[in-house]
C-alpha positions as a printed Julia matrix, in Angstrom:
137×3 Matrix{Float64}:
  11.87   22.28  -19.5
  14.48   23.52  -17.17
  14.4    23.08  -13.39
  14.48   26.77  -12.46
  13.21   26.82   -8.85
  15.87   27.47   -6.32
  16.38   24.87   -3.71
  15.55   26.01   -0.14
  12.77   28.41   -1.18
   9.3    27.55    0.14
   7.26   26.01   -2.61
   4.42   23.53   -2.35
   6.37   21.03   -4.45
   9.68   20.98   -6.25
   9.36   20.23   -9.9
  11.92   17.84  -11.28
  11.78   17.44  -14.99
  14.16   15.81  -17.42
  15.86   13.76  -14.69
  16.72   10.14  -15.39
  17.91    9.47  -11.87
  16.76   10.45   -8.41
  19.2     9.57   -5.71
  19.24   10.12   -1.94
  21.63    9.35    0.85
  18.71    9.77    3.33
  15.06    9.03    3.35
  13.06    9.04    0.12
   9.23    8.55    0.46
   6.04   10.12    1.31
   5.21   12.97    3.83
   2.94   12.32    6.74
   0.21   14.16    4.88
   0.4    11.62    2.05
  -0.25    8.7     4.46
  -3.46    7.45    6.12
  -5.01    4.5     7.92
  -8.05    2.38    7.42
  -9.56   -0.69    9.24
 -11.74   -3.39    7.69
 -15.24   -3.48    9.24
 -16.61   -6.93    9.02
 -14.38   -9.47    7.34
 -11.05  -10.09    5.68
 -12.86   -9.64    2.31
 -14.55   -6.28    3.17
 -13.37   -3.45    0.77
 -11.74   -0.43    2.31
 -11.25    3.11    0.95
  -8.14    5.28    1.53
  -7.34    8.05   -0.86
  -3.65    8.46    0.01
  -0.42    7.51   -1.69
   0.69    5.38    1.28
  -0.96    3.97    4.32
  -1.76    1.27    6.74
  -4.64   -1.3     6.42
  -5.68   -3.14    9.52
  -7.42   -6.26    8.38
 -10.42   -7.87   10.26
  -9.51  -10.65   12.77
 -11.32  -13.66   11.32
 -10.25  -17.17   10.85
  -8.45  -18.33    7.73
  -7.84  -21.95    6.99
  -4.34  -23.12    5.98
  -3.49  -22.58    2.26
  -6.46  -20.24    1.69
  -6.74  -16.68    0.37
  -8.69  -13.63    1.38
  -8.99  -10.96   -1.26
 -10.36   -7.45   -0.68
 -10.55   -4.24   -2.69
  -8.64   -1.11   -1.84
 -10.54    1.85   -3.28
  -8.08    4.75   -3.81
  -8.72    7.66   -6.19
  -5.02    8.11   -6.61
  -4.41    4.7    -8.23
  -4.06    4.63  -12.03
  -3.96    1.57  -14.17
  -0.12    2.13  -14.8
   0.77    2.28  -11.05
   2.58   -0.24   -8.99
   1.6    -0.97   -5.38
   4.05   -2.12   -2.81
   2.62   -4.23    0.09
   4.35   -5.32    3.27
   2.99   -7.19    6.31
   3.88   -4.77    9.15
   2.42   -6.61   12.16
  -0.43   -8.72   13.52
   0.96  -12.19   12.87
   1.88  -14.25   15.9
   4.48  -16.29   13.98
   6.62  -14.47   11.25
   6.22  -15.94    7.8
   2.65  -17.11    8.3
   1.2   -15.13    5.54
   1.91  -13.74    2.0
   0.34  -10.51    0.8
   0.25   -9.38   -2.83
  -1.73   -7.3    -5.31
  -3.8    -9.62   -7.51
  -5.17   -6.87   -9.76
  -4.96   -3.14  -10.37
  -7.1    -0.59  -12.32
  -7.86    3.1   -12.14
  -9.09    3.75   -8.61
  -8.77    0.27   -7.3
  -6.43   -2.53   -6.34
  -7.3    -6.11   -5.29
  -5.15   -7.22   -2.34
  -4.79  -10.85   -1.41
  -3.61  -12.25    1.91
  -2.7   -16.0     1.9
  -2.38  -18.14    4.98
   0.77  -20.17    4.32
   1.01  -21.64    7.86
   0.23  -25.27    8.71
  -2.96  -24.3    10.59
  -5.99  -22.09   10.84
  -5.25  -18.45   11.88
  -7.56  -15.68   13.02
  -5.25  -12.63   13.38
  -5.77   -8.96   12.64
  -3.01   -8.49   10.04
  -1.63   -5.01    9.45
  -0.57   -4.28    5.85
   1.52   -1.19    4.8
   1.11    0.03    1.19
   2.86    2.56   -0.99
   1.99    3.59   -4.51
   4.6     4.21   -7.21
   2.84    6.5    -9.56
   3.35    6.04  -13.24
   1.86    8.34  -15.85
């Protein structure tokens, strides 16, 4: 299939087919419309729902003992079983390097996200986690 849409003409989306590389000397990512925010309601293990390709999750500020995990579910209708989720701690930690965050499971419509306290003490901070999905068909 040929890429036959002229660049610079207003289309809802530019179709790119047959490309084996996508390069940019500027920003490459999601538009503001593709992003959202959500806040946990009652604990660090409370599930959240955000049906966006990228976003910000503000975790509940409850205590975590040292060397413990808190795992919660991100419900997101855009997630497929073949996707990759990128997670970054954006803010909320008083001391940098106090936590690790990772996806511990992924399935269609859901991802399990785990926060681990790797500090030497108990922490009770409201950690802010950024996420972005890399969609794979």
